[in-house]
PDB file of C-alpha atoms and ligand atoms in Angstrom:
ATOM      1  CA  MET A 294      -9.804  -6.661 -25.338  1.00  0.00           C
ATOM      2  CA  LYS A 295      -5.839  -6.521 -25.552  1.00  0.00           C
ATOM      3  CA  VAL A 296      -4.325  -9.905 -24.358  1.00  0.00           C
ATOM      4  CA  LEU A 297      -0.842 -11.164 -23.404  1.00  0.00           C
ATOM      5  CA  SER A 298       1.371 -12.831 -25.778  1.00  0.00           C
ATOM      6  CA  VAL A 299       2.067 -15.524 -23.267  1.00  0.00           C
ATOM      7  CA  ASP A 300      -0.203 -18.024 -21.277  1.00  0.00           C
ATOM      8  CA  HIS A 301       2.238 -18.197 -18.190  1.00  0.00           C
ATOM      9  CA  LEU A 302       4.816 -15.606 -16.681  1.00  0.00           C
ATOM     10  CA  LEU A 303       7.775 -17.593 -16.624  1.00  0.00           C
ATOM     11  CA  GLY A 304      10.277 -14.930 -17.181  1.00  0.00           C
ATOM     12  CA  ILE A 305      10.777 -11.379 -18.665  1.00  0.00           C
ATOM     13  CA  LYS A 306      12.684 -12.932 -21.367  1.00  0.00           C
ATOM     14  CA  TYR A 307       9.529 -14.513 -22.630  1.00  0.00           C
ATOM     15  CA  LEU A 308       7.747 -11.290 -22.761  1.00  0.00           C
ATOM     16  CA  LYS A 309       7.110  -8.640 -25.590  1.00  0.00           C
ATOM     17  CA  GLU A 310       7.471  -4.704 -24.966  1.00  0.00           C
ATOM     18  CA  GLU A 311       3.751  -4.409 -25.655  1.00  0.00           C
ATOM     19  CA  ASP A 312       2.961  -7.204 -22.836  1.00  0.00           C
ATOM     20  CA  ILE A 313       4.787  -4.853 -20.303  1.00  0.00           C
ATOM     21  CA  HIS A 314       2.935  -1.777 -21.604  1.00  0.00           C
ATOM     22  CA  LEU A 315      -0.342  -3.739 -21.139  1.00  0.00           C
ATOM     23  CA  ILE A 316       0.420  -5.025 -17.779  1.00  0.00           C
ATOM     24  CA  PHE A 317       1.285  -1.461 -16.638  1.00  0.00           C
ATOM     25  CA  GLU A 318      -1.877   0.119 -18.093  1.00  0.00           C
ATOM     26  CA  THR A 319      -3.837  -2.467 -16.215  1.00  0.00           C
ATOM     27  CA  ALA A 320      -2.012  -1.927 -13.068  1.00  0.00           C
ATOM     28  CA  ASP A 321      -2.697   1.878 -13.285  1.00  0.00           C
ATOM     29  CA  GLN A 322      -6.374   0.952 -13.020  1.00  0.00           C
ATOM     30  CA  PHE A 323      -5.862  -1.537 -10.057  1.00  0.00           C
ATOM     31  CA  LYS A 324      -3.376   0.900  -8.227  1.00  0.00           C
ATOM     32  CA  GLU A 325      -6.717   3.282  -8.383  1.00  0.00           C
ATOM     33  CA  VAL A 326      -8.745   0.455  -6.964  1.00  0.00           C
ATOM     34  CA  ILE A 327      -6.541  -0.422  -4.002  1.00  0.00           C
ATOM     35  CA  ASN A 328      -6.530   3.167  -2.968  1.00  0.00           C
ATOM     36  CA  ARG A 329     -10.417   3.442  -2.657  1.00  0.00           C
ATOM     37  CA  PRO A 330     -12.269   2.632   0.625  1.00  0.00           C
ATOM     38  CA  ILE A 331     -13.381  -0.722  -0.902  1.00  0.00           C
ATOM     39  CA  LYS A 332     -10.212  -2.225  -2.301  1.00  0.00           C
ATOM     40  CA  LYS A 333     -11.634  -5.153  -4.008  1.00  0.00           C
ATOM     41  CA  VAL A 334     -13.179  -6.007  -7.340  1.00  0.00           C
ATOM     42  CA  PRO A 335     -15.203  -9.207  -8.290  1.00  0.00           C
ATOM     43  CA  SER A 336     -13.253  -9.951 -11.495  1.00  0.00           C
ATOM     44  CA  LEU A 337     -11.859 -13.431 -10.613  1.00  0.00           C
ATOM     45  CA  ARG A 338     -14.707 -14.965  -8.420  1.00  0.00           C
ATOM     46  CA  ASP A 339     -14.472 -18.014 -10.540  1.00  0.00           C
ATOM     47  CA  ILE A 340     -10.769 -18.448 -10.205  1.00  0.00           C
ATOM     48  CA  THR A 341      -8.711 -20.556  -7.693  1.00  0.00           C
ATOM     49  CA  ILE A 342      -4.989 -19.793  -7.134  1.00  0.00           C
ATOM     50  CA  ALA A 343      -2.585 -21.925  -5.220  1.00  0.00           C
ATOM     51  CA  ASN A 344       0.568 -20.118  -3.870  1.00  0.00           C
ATOM     52  CA  LEU A 345       3.384 -22.551  -3.661  1.00  0.00           C
ATOM     53  CA  PHE A 346       6.478 -21.356  -1.693  1.00  0.00           C
ATOM     54  CA  PHE A 347       9.408 -23.726  -1.630  1.00  0.00           C
ATOM     55  CA  GLU A 348      11.703 -20.968  -0.628  1.00  0.00           C
ATOM     56  CA  ASN A 349      11.303 -18.098   2.022  1.00  0.00           C
ATOM     57  CA  SER A 350       9.371 -14.895   1.172  1.00  0.00           C
ATOM     58  CA  THR A 351       7.894 -12.064   2.986  1.00  0.00           C
ATOM     59  CA  ARG A 352       6.882  -9.448   0.204  1.00  0.00           C
ATOM     60  CA  THR A 353       6.400 -11.534  -2.819  1.00  0.00           C
ATOM     61  CA  LYS A 354       4.053 -14.164  -1.039  1.00  0.00           C
ATOM     62  CA  LEU A 355       1.927 -11.518   0.979  1.00  0.00           C
ATOM     63  CA  SER A 356       1.822  -9.243  -2.174  1.00  0.00           C
ATOM     64  CA  PHE A 357       0.414 -12.161  -4.372  1.00  0.00           C
ATOM     65  CA  GLU A 358      -1.871 -13.328  -1.707  1.00  0.00           C
ATOM     66  CA  LEU A 359      -3.216  -9.668  -1.376  1.00  0.00           C
ATOM     67  CA  ALA A 360      -3.467  -9.202  -4.901  1.00  0.00           C
ATOM     68  CA  GLU A 361      -5.458 -12.420  -5.421  1.00  0.00           C
ATOM     69  CA  LYS A 362      -7.874 -11.621  -2.789  1.00  0.00           C
ATOM     70  CA  ARG A 363      -8.275  -7.941  -3.991  1.00  0.00           C
ATOM     71  CA  LEU A 364      -9.687  -9.571  -7.291  1.00  0.00           C
ATOM     72  CA  SER A 365     -11.918 -11.908  -5.292  1.00  0.00           C
ATOM     73  CA  ALA A 366     -10.132 -15.121  -6.377  1.00  0.00           C
ATOM     74  CA  ASP A 367     -10.140 -18.301  -4.082  1.00  0.00           C
ATOM     75  CA  VAL A 368      -6.802 -18.678  -2.671  1.00  0.00           C
ATOM     76  CA  ILE A 369      -4.870 -21.784  -1.288  1.00  0.00           C
ATOM     77  CA  ASN A 370      -1.244 -21.287   0.175  1.00  0.00           C
ATOM     78  CA  PHE A 371       1.219 -24.053   0.373  1.00  0.00           C
ATOM     79  CA  SER A 372       4.541 -23.786   2.199  1.00  0.00           C
ATOM     80  CA  ALA A 373       7.203 -26.492   1.513  1.00  0.00           C
ATOM     81  CA  SER A 374       8.323 -26.577   4.898  1.00  0.00           C
ATOM     82  CA  GLN A 375       5.214 -27.891   6.374  1.00  0.00           C
ATOM     83  CA  SER A 376       4.278 -30.235   3.383  1.00  0.00           C
ATOM     84  CA  SER A 377       4.542 -33.912   2.205  1.00  0.00           C
ATOM     85  CA  VAL A 378       7.722 -32.717   0.077  1.00  0.00           C
ATOM     86  CA  LYS A 379       9.502 -33.513   3.342  1.00  0.00           C
ATOM     87  CA  LYS A 380       8.423 -37.085   2.778  1.00  0.00           C
ATOM     88  CA  GLY A 381       9.855 -37.307  -0.685  1.00  0.00           C
ATOM     89  CA  GLU A 382       6.929 -36.340  -2.936  1.00  0.00           C
ATOM     90  CA  THR A 383       8.027 -34.889  -6.240  1.00  0.00           C
ATOM     91  CA  LEU A 384       7.166 -31.433  -7.681  1.00  0.00           C
ATOM     92  CA  VAL A 385       5.044 -32.759 -10.256  1.00  0.00           C
ATOM     93  CA  ASP A 386       3.029 -35.032  -7.949  1.00  0.00           C
ATOM     94  CA  THR A 387       2.705 -32.325  -5.494  1.00  0.00           C
ATOM     95  CA  VAL A 388       1.158 -29.794  -7.984  1.00  0.00           C
ATOM     96  CA  ASN A 389      -0.731 -32.465  -9.635  1.00  0.00           C
ATOM     97  CA  ASN A 390      -2.497 -33.340  -6.384  1.00  0.00           C
ATOM     98  CA  ILE A 391      -3.144 -29.768  -5.679  1.00  0.00           C
ATOM     99  CA  LEU A 392      -4.557 -29.162  -9.269  1.00  0.00           C
ATOM    100  CA  SER A 393      -7.024 -32.022  -8.880  1.00  0.00           C
ATOM    101  CA  MET A 394      -8.610 -29.761  -6.183  1.00  0.00           C
ATOM    102  CA  LYS A 395      -9.614 -27.582  -9.354  1.00  0.00           C
ATOM    103  CA  VAL A 396      -6.906 -24.976  -9.077  1.00  0.00           C
ATOM    104  CA  ASP A 397      -6.633 -22.635 -12.136  1.00  0.00           C
ATOM    105  CA  MET A 398      -3.365 -20.821 -11.585  1.00  0.00           C
ATOM    106  CA  VAL A 399      -0.112 -21.627  -9.665  1.00  0.00           C
ATOM    107  CA  VAL A 400       2.122 -18.994  -8.214  1.00  0.00           C
ATOM    108  CA  MET A 401       5.424 -20.735  -7.307  1.00  0.00           C
ATOM    109  CA  ARG A 402       8.680 -19.787  -5.890  1.00  0.00           C
ATOM    110  CA  HIS A 403      11.410 -22.642  -6.014  1.00  0.00           C
ATOM    111  CA  SER A 404      15.123 -22.642  -5.557  1.00  0.00           C
ATOM    112  CA  SER A 405      15.754 -24.460  -8.921  1.00  0.00           C
ATOM    113  CA  PRO A 406      16.227 -22.187 -12.115  1.00  0.00           C
ATOM    114  CA  GLY A 407      13.679 -23.241 -14.600  1.00  0.00           C
ATOM    115  CA  ALA A 408      11.282 -24.714 -12.168  1.00  0.00           C
ATOM    116  CA  GLY A 409       8.472 -22.842 -13.539  1.00  0.00           C
ATOM    117  CA  VAL A 410       9.304 -23.711 -17.209  1.00  0.00           C
ATOM    118  CA  PHE A 411       9.303 -27.424 -16.088  1.00  0.00           C
ATOM    119  CA  LEU A 412       5.924 -27.191 -14.389  1.00  0.00           C
ATOM    120  CA  SER A 413       4.194 -25.493 -17.111  1.00  0.00           C
ATOM    121  CA  ARG A 414       5.257 -28.415 -19.373  1.00  0.00           C
ATOM    122  CA  HIS A 415       3.853 -30.931 -17.009  1.00  0.00           C
ATOM    123  CA  VAL A 416       0.657 -29.478 -15.656  1.00  0.00           C
ATOM    124  CA  ASP A 417      -2.537 -27.910 -16.888  1.00  0.00           C
ATOM    125  CA  ALA A 418      -2.514 -24.697 -15.074  1.00  0.00           C
ATOM    126  CA  SER A 419      -1.244 -21.086 -15.509  1.00  0.00           C
ATOM    127  CA  ILE A 420       2.021 -20.787 -13.862  1.00  0.00           C
ATOM    128  CA  ILE A 421       3.510 -17.534 -12.423  1.00  0.00           C
ATOM    129  CA  ASN A 422       7.163 -17.646 -11.456  1.00  0.00           C
ATOM    130  CA  ALA A 423       7.508 -16.014  -8.098  1.00  0.00           C
ATOM    131  CA  GLY A 424      11.311 -16.482  -8.287  1.00  0.00           C
ATOM    132  CA  ASP A 425      13.406 -19.540  -9.463  1.00  0.00           C
ATOM    133  CA  GLY A 426      16.914 -19.702  -8.042  1.00  0.00           C
ATOM    134  CA  ALA A 427      19.308 -17.269  -9.256  1.00  0.00           C
ATOM    135  CA  HIS A 428      17.305 -17.210 -12.548  1.00  0.00           C
ATOM    136  CA  GLU A 429      14.380 -14.817 -12.832  1.00  0.00           C
ATOM    137  CA  HIS A 430      11.947 -13.006 -10.607  1.00  0.00           C
ATOM    138  CA  PRO A 431       9.675 -11.378 -13.239  1.00  0.00           C
ATOM    139  CA  THR A 432       6.993  -9.627 -11.122  1.00  0.00           C
ATOM    140  CA  GLN A 433       9.989  -7.809  -9.093  1.00  0.00           C
ATOM    141  CA  ALA A 434      11.274  -6.445 -12.573  1.00  0.00           C
ATOM    142  CA  LEU A 435       7.683  -5.372 -13.566  1.00  0.00           C
ATOM    143  CA  LEU A 436       6.993  -3.590 -10.079  1.00  0.00           C
ATOM    144  CA  ASP A 437      10.672  -1.968 -10.298  1.00  0.00           C
ATOM    145  CA  CYS A 438       9.795  -0.666 -13.804  1.00  0.00           C
ATOM    146  CA  PHE A 439       6.398   0.345 -12.987  1.00  0.00           C
ATOM    147  CA  SER A 440       7.859   2.427  -9.992  1.00  0.00           C
ATOM    148  CA  ILE A 441      10.554   3.998 -12.093  1.00  0.00           C
ATOM    149  CA  ARG A 442       7.709   5.050 -14.604  1.00  0.00           C
ATOM    150  CA  GLU A 443       5.815   6.435 -11.712  1.00  0.00           C
ATOM    151  CA  ARG A 444       8.612   8.427 -10.382  1.00  0.00           C
ATOM    152  CA  LEU A 445      10.195   9.506 -13.673  1.00  0.00           C
ATOM    153  CA  GLY A 446       7.426   9.444 -15.982  1.00  0.00           C
ATOM    154  CA  ASP A 447       8.767   6.878 -18.296  1.00  0.00           C
ATOM    155  CA  VAL A 448      11.344   4.164 -18.315  1.00  0.00           C
ATOM    156  CA  ALA A 449      12.769   4.747 -21.952  1.00  0.00           C
ATOM    157  CA  GLY A 450      15.913   6.715 -22.138  1.00  0.00           C
ATOM    158  CA  LYS A 451      16.657   6.459 -18.273  1.00  0.00           C
ATOM    159  CA  LYS A 452      20.044   5.431 -16.999  1.00  0.00           C
ATOM    160  CA  VAL A 453      19.750   2.621 -14.457  1.00  0.00           C
ATOM    161  CA  VAL A 454      22.541   1.030 -12.526  1.00  0.00           C
ATOM    162  CA  ILE A 455      21.947  -2.340 -10.725  1.00  0.00           C
ATOM    163  CA  VAL A 456      24.480  -2.476  -7.647  1.00  0.00           C
ATOM    164  CA  GLY A 457      25.853  -5.390  -5.858  1.00  0.00           C
ATOM    165  CA  ASP A 458      25.460  -9.098  -5.987  1.00  0.00           C
ATOM    166  CA  ILE A 459      24.660  -9.477  -9.467  1.00  0.00           C
ATOM    167  CA  LEU A 460      25.910 -13.153  -9.880  1.00  0.00           C
ATOM    168  CA  HIS A 461      23.256 -14.648  -7.326  1.00  0.00           C
ATOM    169  CA  SER A 462      20.487 -12.329  -8.241  1.00  0.00           C
ATOM    170  CA  ARG A 463      17.241 -13.120 -10.125  1.00  0.00           C
ATOM    171  CA  VAL A 464      16.043  -9.564  -9.506  1.00  0.00           C
ATOM    172  CA  ALA A 465      19.176  -8.247 -11.630  1.00  0.00           C
ATOM    173  CA  LEU A 466      18.486 -10.669 -14.792  1.00  0.00           C
ATOM    174  CA  SER A 467      14.717  -9.936 -15.005  1.00  0.00           C
ATOM    175  CA  ASN A 468      15.556  -6.192 -14.427  1.00  0.00           C
ATOM    176  CA  ILE A 469      18.024  -6.151 -17.157  1.00  0.00           C
ATOM    177  CA  PHE A 470      15.378  -7.894 -19.590  1.00  0.00           C
ATOM    178  CA  ALA A 471      12.629  -5.509 -18.609  1.00  0.00           C
ATOM    179  CA  LEU A 472      14.839  -2.141 -18.657  1.00  0.00           C
ATOM    180  CA  GLN A 473      16.191  -3.072 -22.050  1.00  0.00           C
ATOM    181  CA  LEU A 474      12.738  -3.941 -23.489  1.00  0.00           C
ATOM    182  CA  LEU A 475      11.441  -0.619 -22.344  1.00  0.00           C
ATOM    183  CA  GLY A 476      14.350   1.268 -23.660  1.00  0.00           C
ATOM    184  CA  ALA A 477      16.474   2.199 -20.673  1.00  0.00           C
ATOM    185  CA  GLU A 478      20.298   2.012 -20.711  1.00  0.00           C
ATOM    186  CA  VAL A 479      21.422  -0.346 -18.151  1.00  0.00           C
ATOM    187  CA  LYS A 480      24.889  -0.754 -16.199  1.00  0.00           C
ATOM    188  CA  VAL A 481      25.776  -3.080 -13.324  1.00  0.00           C
ATOM    189  CA  CYS A 482      28.287  -2.165 -10.547  1.00  0.00           C
ATOM    190  CA  GLY A 483      29.806  -4.422  -7.840  1.00  0.00           C
ATOM    191  CA  PRO A 484      32.976  -6.423  -7.114  1.00  0.00           C
ATOM    192  CA  LYS A 485      34.389  -8.337 -10.203  1.00  0.00           C
ATOM    193  CA  THR A 486      33.826 -11.474  -8.282  1.00  0.00           C
ATOM    194  CA  LEU A 487      30.002 -10.842  -8.056  1.00  0.00           C
ATOM    195  CA  ILE A 488      29.541 -10.094 -11.669  1.00  0.00           C
ATOM    196  CA  PRO A 489      28.432 -12.777 -14.109  1.00  0.00           C
ATOM    197  CA  LYS A 490      31.498 -13.353 -16.763  1.00  0.00           C
ATOM    198  CA  HIS A 491      29.585 -12.889 -19.780  1.00  0.00           C
ATOM    199  CA  ILE A 492      27.344 -10.121 -18.725  1.00  0.00           C
ATOM    200  CA  GLU A 493      28.721  -7.920 -21.529  1.00  0.00           C
ATOM    201  CA  SER A 494      26.954 -10.306 -24.096  1.00  0.00           C
ATOM    202  CA  LEU A 495      23.641  -8.897 -22.701  1.00  0.00           C
ATOM    203  CA  GLY A 496      24.569  -5.459 -23.729  1.00  0.00           C
ATOM    204  CA  ILE A 497      25.481  -4.501 -20.332  1.00  0.00           C
ATOM    205  CA  ASP A 498      28.431  -2.397 -19.194  1.00  0.00           C
ATOM    206  CA  VAL A 499      30.283  -3.088 -15.894  1.00  0.00           C
ATOM    207  CA  VAL A 500      31.375  -0.336 -13.812  1.00  0.00           C
ATOM    208  CA  LEU A 501      33.594  -1.202 -10.833  1.00  0.00           C
ATOM    209  CA  ASP A 502      33.396   2.182  -9.202  1.00  0.00           C
ATOM    210  CA  LEU A 503      30.331   2.903  -7.380  1.00  0.00           C
ATOM    211  CA  GLU A 504      30.725   6.832  -7.208  1.00  0.00           C
ATOM    212  CA  ARG A 505      31.171   6.826 -11.008  1.00  0.00           C
ATOM    213  CA  ALA A 506      28.262   4.430 -11.565  1.00  0.00           C
ATOM    214  CA  LEU A 507      26.070   6.837  -9.211  1.00  0.00           C
ATOM    215  CA  GLN A 508      27.233   9.910 -11.093  1.00  0.00           C
ATOM    216  CA  TRP A 509      26.041   8.452 -14.374  1.00  0.00           C
ATOM    217  CA  CYS A 510      22.765   7.172 -13.467  1.00  0.00           C
ATOM    218  CA  ASP A 511      19.082   8.453 -12.905  1.00  0.00           C
ATOM    219  CA  VAL A 512      18.200   5.348 -10.884  1.00  0.00           C
ATOM    220  CA  ALA A 513      20.493   3.040  -8.563  1.00  0.00           C
ATOM    221  CA  ASN A 514      18.739  -0.398  -7.840  1.00  0.00           C
ATOM    222  CA  MET A 515      20.671  -1.618  -4.646  1.00  0.00           C
ATOM    223  CA  LEU A 516      20.724  -5.296  -4.205  1.00  0.00           C
ATOM    224  CA  ARG A 517      21.430  -7.410  -1.075  1.00  0.00           C
ATOM    225  CA  VAL A 518      24.665  -9.690  -0.920  1.00  0.00           C
ATOM    226  CA  GLN A 519      22.794 -13.194  -1.113  1.00  0.00           C
ATOM    227  CA  ASN A 520      24.744 -14.851   1.614  1.00  0.00           C
ATOM    228  CA  GLU A 521      22.369 -17.853   1.340  1.00  0.00           C
ATOM    229  CA  ARG A 522      23.515 -18.624  -2.280  1.00  0.00           C
ATOM    230  CA  MET A 523      27.161 -18.488  -1.547  1.00  0.00           C
ATOM    231  CA  ASP A 524      29.320 -21.427  -0.744  1.00  0.00           C
ATOM    232  CA  ILE A 525      32.679 -19.447  -0.923  1.00  0.00           C
ATOM    233  CA  SER A 526      33.877 -15.956   0.077  1.00  0.00           C
ATOM    234  CA  TYR A 527      33.440 -13.476  -2.622  1.00  0.00           C
ATOM    235  CA  PHE A 528      34.983 -10.369  -0.981  1.00  0.00           C
ATOM    236  CA  PRO A 529      37.283  -9.885   1.973  1.00  0.00           C
ATOM    237  CA  SER A 530      34.729  -8.738   4.653  1.00  0.00           C
ATOM    238  CA  THR A 531      31.332  -7.329   5.117  1.00  0.00           C
ATOM    239  CA  ARG A 532      33.206  -3.838   6.284  1.00  0.00           C
ATOM    240  CA  GLU A 533      35.051  -3.949   2.897  1.00  0.00           C
ATOM    241  CA  TYR A 534      32.036  -4.548   0.787  1.00  0.00           C
ATOM    242  CA  THR A 535      30.241  -1.696   2.542  1.00  0.00           C
ATOM    243  CA  LYS A 536      33.064   0.744   2.204  1.00  0.00           C
ATOM    244  CA  GLN A 537      33.273   0.262  -1.465  1.00  0.00           C
ATOM    245  CA  TYR A 538      29.584  -0.616  -2.477  1.00  0.00           C
ATOM    246  CA  GLY A 539      27.319   0.668   0.143  1.00  0.00           C
ATOM    247  CA  VAL A 540      25.316   3.606  -0.723  1.00  0.00           C
ATOM    248  CA  SER A 541      25.438   6.302   2.156  1.00  0.00           C
ATOM    249  CA  ARG A 542      24.008   9.915   2.499  1.00  0.00           C
ATOM    250  CA  LYS A 543      27.432  11.362   2.439  1.00  0.00           C
ATOM    251  CA  LEU A 544      28.014   9.484  -1.078  1.00  0.00           C
ATOM    252  CA  LEU A 545      24.692  10.785  -2.316  1.00  0.00           C
ATOM    253  CA  ASP A 546      25.188  14.274  -1.393  1.00  0.00           C
ATOM    254  CA  SER A 547      28.638  14.254  -3.202  1.00  0.00           C
ATOM    255  CA  LEU A 548      26.944  13.887  -6.412  1.00  0.00           C
ATOM    256  CA  ASP A 549      26.141  16.822  -8.509  1.00  0.00           C
ATOM    257  CA  LYS A 550      22.382  15.545  -9.049  1.00  0.00           C
ATOM    258  CA  GLU A 551      19.611  13.769  -7.095  1.00  0.00           C
ATOM    259  CA  ILE A 552      19.077  10.150  -8.047  1.00  0.00           C
ATOM    260  CA  VAL A 553      16.396   7.838  -7.254  1.00  0.00           C
ATOM    261  CA  ILE A 554      17.209   4.895  -4.875  1.00  0.00           C
ATOM    262  CA  MET A 555      15.610   1.524  -5.288  1.00  0.00           C
ATOM    263  CA  HIS A 556      15.945  -1.691  -3.459  1.00  0.00           C
ATOM    264  CA  PRO A 557      13.807  -5.110  -3.752  1.00  0.00           C
ATOM    265  CA  GLY A 558      14.216  -5.930  -0.188  1.00  0.00           C
ATOM    266  CA  PRO A 559      14.951  -7.464   2.142  1.00  0.00           C
ATOM    267  CA  ILE A 560      17.452  -4.760   3.167  1.00  0.00           C
ATOM    268  CA  ASN A 561      20.603  -5.374   5.184  1.00  0.00           C
ATOM    269  CA  ARG A 562      20.650  -1.792   6.566  1.00  0.00           C
ATOM    270  CA  GLY A 563      24.190  -0.658   7.285  1.00  0.00           C
ATOM    271  CA  VAL A 564      25.595  -3.066   4.540  1.00  0.00           C
ATOM    272  CA  GLU A 565      24.528  -2.148   0.920  1.00  0.00           C
ATOM    273  CA  ILE A 566      22.385   0.935   2.250  1.00  0.00           C
ATOM    274  CA  THR A 567      22.443   3.122   5.288  1.00  0.00           C
ATOM    275  CA  SER A 568      19.153   3.871   7.228  1.00  0.00           C
ATOM    276  CA  ASP A 569      19.299   7.419   6.428  1.00  0.00           C
ATOM    277  CA  VAL A 570      19.174   6.715   2.821  1.00  0.00           C
ATOM    278  CA  ALA A 571      16.598   3.771   2.839  1.00  0.00           C
ATOM    279  CA  ASP A 572      14.286   5.974   4.746  1.00  0.00           C
ATOM    280  CA  SER A 573      14.788   9.176   2.731  1.00  0.00           C
ATOM    281  CA  GLU A 574      12.505  10.701   0.121  1.00  0.00           C
ATOM    282  CA  GLN A 575      14.926   9.782  -2.499  1.00  0.00           C
ATOM    283  CA  ALA A 576      14.254   5.954  -1.756  1.00  0.00           C
ATOM    284  CA  ILE A 577      11.175   4.426  -3.310  1.00  0.00           C
ATOM    285  CA  ILE A 578      11.498   1.247  -1.688  1.00  0.00           C
ATOM    286  CA  LEU A 579       8.149   1.296  -0.041  1.00  0.00           C
ATOM    287  CA  ASP A 580       6.534   2.599  -3.287  1.00  0.00           C
ATOM    288  CA  GLN A 581       7.879  -0.568  -4.880  1.00  0.00           C
ATOM    289  CA  VAL A 582       6.051  -2.723  -2.397  1.00  0.00           C
ATOM    290  CA  GLU A 583       2.900  -0.720  -2.948  1.00  0.00           C
ATOM    291  CA  ASN A 584       3.085  -1.054  -6.543  1.00  0.00           C
ATOM    292  CA  GLY A 585       3.721  -4.828  -6.287  1.00  0.00           C
ATOM    293  CA  VAL A 586       0.170  -5.426  -5.348  1.00  0.00           C
ATOM    294  CA  ALA A 587      -1.201  -3.479  -8.357  1.00  0.00           C
ATOM    295  CA  VAL A 588       1.227  -4.988 -10.851  1.00  0.00           C
ATOM    296  CA  ARG A 589       0.622  -8.593  -9.392  1.00  0.00           C
ATOM    297  CA  MET A 590      -3.221  -7.911  -9.737  1.00  0.00           C
ATOM    298  CA  ALA A 591      -2.614  -6.897 -13.462  1.00  0.00           C
ATOM    299  CA  VAL A 592      -0.454 -10.060 -14.205  1.00  0.00           C
ATOM    300  CA  ILE A 593      -3.045 -12.498 -12.569  1.00  0.00           C
ATOM    301  CA  TYR A 594      -6.133 -10.528 -14.081  1.00  0.00           C
ATOM    302  CA  LEU A 595      -4.450 -10.814 -17.581  1.00  0.00           C
ATOM    303  CA  LEU A 596      -3.442 -14.335 -17.347  1.00  0.00           C
ATOM    304  CA  ALA A 597      -6.887 -15.378 -16.049  1.00  0.00           C
ATOM    305  CA  SER A 598      -8.461 -13.788 -18.810  1.00  0.00           C
ATOM    306  CA  LYS A 599      -6.648 -15.991 -21.191  1.00  0.00           C
ATOM    307  CA  LEU A 600      -7.962 -18.996 -19.243  1.00  0.00           C
ATOM    308  CA  LYS A 601     -11.410 -18.022 -20.093  1.00  0.00           C
ATOM    309  CA  GLN A 602     -10.740 -17.716 -23.861  1.00  0.00           C
TER     310      GLN A 602
HETATM  311  N1   CP B 841      11.731  -8.934  -3.228  1.00  0.00           N
HETATM  312  C1   CP B 841      11.625 -10.139  -2.573  1.00  0.00           C
HETATM  313  O1   CP B 841      11.427 -11.034  -3.570  1.00  0.00           O
HETATM  314  O2   CP B 841      11.487 -10.286  -1.376  1.00  0.00           O
HETATM  315  P1   CP B 841      10.995 -11.570  -0.733  1.00  0.00           P
HETATM  316  O3   CP B 841      11.940 -12.522  -0.790  1.00  0.00           O
HETATM  317  O4   CP B 841      10.496 -11.228   0.748  1.00  0.00           O
HETATM  318  O5   CP B 841       9.620 -12.217  -1.416  1.00  0.00           O
END
């Protein structure tokens, strides 16, 4: 049986290209399973997984929980806002207390970049990073690339532009690493103030004009402006932002080709994307959500198989 080169999923930057192909081949099989009348397999009946969410989430939290249940794992959920973290307990103490209940795997979202790496060095369980601050969101990038592969047949050779608030986005960084590993060409587009200063050192071109970026690409991944991570103003007003960096039907119709539109969610309708685009055939936003369950099943299944070695 093929195995992953890693014991944890802490970031795409720790993966090899063959790891991603293995995750995709496994996810193909799980996608078939979740579309059957009986959507469950007994693979992980002996595994217990804790979902620790120190930051808000809708898609990622539900998608991981569903993936774990479809694999027949035992699941416990922890939300920081209702926990003893509020009484001053440290991350390592919190997790070690949870692990003493015989937990094998931890899925964690945390506001601090590197929280998953820190945890993997201090506790004896397999760790999956479900988003660490503005650093990485590896399963989002995997499901995004899986969705491009599904719609366009392959990721290699495709031109992908990531649009919007690149500076505060863990989705952008993980997507850049995953797309490059799989042989796609990547550019970013957004206001200069929301593009990290040294992004070119990752081999990424910056395009400031949205129409030019869309004319170049096969796929546009539209990101939300992450107001919750901003302590200053990065552009004059939301209206100005939308005018320059929002994708609309009129803008898409002005291109001489049809591109694929993606969004990791949550969407701010009318800001970075209009409703008629978000809800159109050109957008694969809900396919991304559906694929998230299969891809997360694959990641959990492959990491759990290493626990049993
Ligand atoms: N895409 C994503 O991470 O969404 P949530 O914040 O709702 O999990």
